[in-house]
Amino acid sequence: MSVRSSITNALVEKLKTIDGTSYTSNISNTTYALTKFWDEVFDFPSVYITPGPESREYLPGGFKWSYLNLSIKVYTKGEDPINELEVLLGDIETVIDLNRVLTYDTNKETTDIYINSIVTDEGLLLPYAVGEVSITVRYQVL
């Protein structure tokens, strides 16, 4: 499995801890490492994570940083989908902040995860609501 897939899958497992007990939302059974568009989603709320562009920073001594961008798409539906989306986005942000160092591939770790942006459809798709969290994961290339 590639590093990109391993990091994506590790983040999916962390987001599955949003199960309605410690968090307001429950996405423990509806979080996936794949892409789906809102017209293909039938379970709500749902979260889909996909890796995007990756860049490298080459430093002296053969040291390399890699910066992997991930897109987290969030879908809700209901009587108040915008509020449900905002609560779920808050839960996702909390999980990311608590797991800035993420273990993947058994003994490898990321060095940082940070949120670049959070955007929503702002109510244009009622009774649905769609959001996207764009994050960057930094890890050392070995």
C-alpha positions as MATLAB code, in Angstrom:
seq = 'MSVRSSITNALVEKLKTIDGTSYTSNISNTTYALTKFWDEVFDFPSVYITPGPESREYLPGGFKWSYLNLSIKVYTKGEDPINELEVLLGDIETVIDLNRVLTYDTNKETTDIYINSIVTDEGLLLPYAVGEVSITVRYQVL';
ca = [
       0.000    0.000    0.000;
       1.312    3.469   -0.842;
       2.098    6.079    1.800;
      -0.721    8.244    0.372;
      -3.246    5.429    0.866;
      -1.874    4.518    4.283;
      -2.184    8.076    5.586;
      -5.686    8.407    4.117;
      -6.793    5.139    5.725;
      -5.259    6.112    9.078;
      -7.197    9.376    9.023;
     -10.416    7.525    8.132;
      -9.931    5.329   11.213;
      -9.440    8.397   13.420;
     -12.574   10.063   12.015;
     -14.569    6.890   12.697;
     -14.109    7.675   16.399;
     -16.781   10.344   15.851;
     -19.435    7.902   17.025;
     -21.942   10.000   18.941;
     -20.512    9.225   22.377;
     -17.670   11.729   22.841;
     -18.818   13.786   19.869;
     -22.182   15.185   18.832;
     -22.154   13.547   15.389;
     -22.003    9.875   14.450;
     -20.025    8.944   11.320;
     -18.438    5.744   12.622;
     -20.070    3.635    9.887;
     -20.196    6.228    7.100;
     -16.592    7.395    6.700;
     -14.698    6.167    3.647;
     -11.385    6.528    1.805;
     -12.880    7.159   -1.618;
     -14.600    9.805   -3.738;
     -18.340   10.198   -4.101;
     -20.285   13.187   -5.291;
     -23.420   14.393   -3.544;
     -25.764   12.776   -6.070;
     -24.153    9.365   -5.339;
     -24.518    9.565   -1.556;
     -27.448    7.775    0.079;
     -26.338    7.508    3.736;
     -26.255   10.681    5.806;
     -24.174   12.032    7.322;
     -21.271   10.683    5.244;
     -17.598   11.573    4.965;
     -15.307   10.751    2.032;
     -11.557   11.346    2.097;
      -9.322   11.386   -0.957;
      -5.660   12.245   -1.421;
      -4.838   15.105   -3.743;
      -1.634   16.768   -4.905;
       1.610   16.080   -3.103;
       4.724   18.237   -3.086;
       8.259   17.691   -1.825;
      10.816   19.871   -0.111;
      14.423   18.752   -0.542;
      16.848   19.769    2.197;
      20.581   19.252    2.709;
      21.812   15.807    3.671;
      19.193   14.016    1.605;
      16.365   14.991    3.992;
      12.956   15.312    2.315;
       9.593   16.574    3.522;
       6.445   15.587    1.713;
       3.260   17.654    1.854;
       0.164   15.624    1.019;
      -3.120   17.442    0.458;
      -6.267   15.580    1.455;
      -9.846   16.510    0.686;
     -12.518   15.606    3.229;
     -15.997   15.844    1.698;
     -18.886   15.945    4.181;
     -22.547   15.326    3.285;
     -25.626   15.807    5.457;
     -29.374   15.742    4.847;
     -32.356   16.496    7.022;
     -34.569   19.166    8.513;
     -31.610   21.345    9.505;
     -28.721   20.066    7.362;
     -26.692   23.276    7.604;
     -26.534   23.094   11.400;
     -25.803   19.359   11.267;
     -22.985   20.071    8.794;
     -21.501   22.800   10.998;
     -21.542   20.511   14.053;
     -19.950   17.677   12.069;
     -17.275   19.998   10.664;
     -16.480   21.051   14.248;
     -16.146   17.403   15.298;
     -13.841   16.714   12.332;
     -11.708   19.736   13.195;
     -11.405   18.491   16.783;
     -10.257   15.031   15.648;
      -7.672   16.580   13.307;
      -6.377   18.869   16.070;
      -6.086   15.906   18.469;
      -4.228   13.782   15.908;
      -1.723   16.147   14.340;
       0.832   13.351   14.623;
      -0.834   10.384   12.967;
       0.574    6.854   12.984;
       0.392    4.965    9.686;
       2.097    1.849    8.279;
       2.555    0.354   11.764;
       5.467    2.497   12.987;
       5.597    5.573   10.752;
       4.204    8.951   11.774;
       3.211   12.200   10.174;
       4.865   15.266   11.669;
       1.952   17.661   11.289;
      -1.558   17.953    9.935;
      -3.137   21.331    9.421;
      -6.373   22.628    7.977;
      -6.052   24.841    4.923;
      -9.725   25.673    4.449;
     -13.278   24.728    5.323;
     -16.013   25.547    2.802;
     -19.715   24.750    2.599;
     -22.438   25.020   -0.020;
     -24.025   27.747    2.197;
     -27.500   26.263    1.881;
     -27.667   26.071   -1.908;
     -28.451   22.331   -1.920;
     -31.246   22.175    0.669;
     -32.390   19.686    2.005;
     -28.748   18.611    1.646;
     -25.643   20.337    2.935;
     -22.161   19.735    1.592;
     -18.851   20.796    3.084;
     -15.199   20.283    2.318;
     -12.208   20.382    4.616;
      -8.882   20.760    2.853;
      -5.910   19.610    4.917;
      -2.186   19.215    4.431;
      -0.273   16.345    5.982;
       3.479   16.724    6.396;
       5.632   13.630    6.687;
       9.270   12.710    6.191;
      10.102   10.828    3.007;
      12.397    7.968    3.930;
];
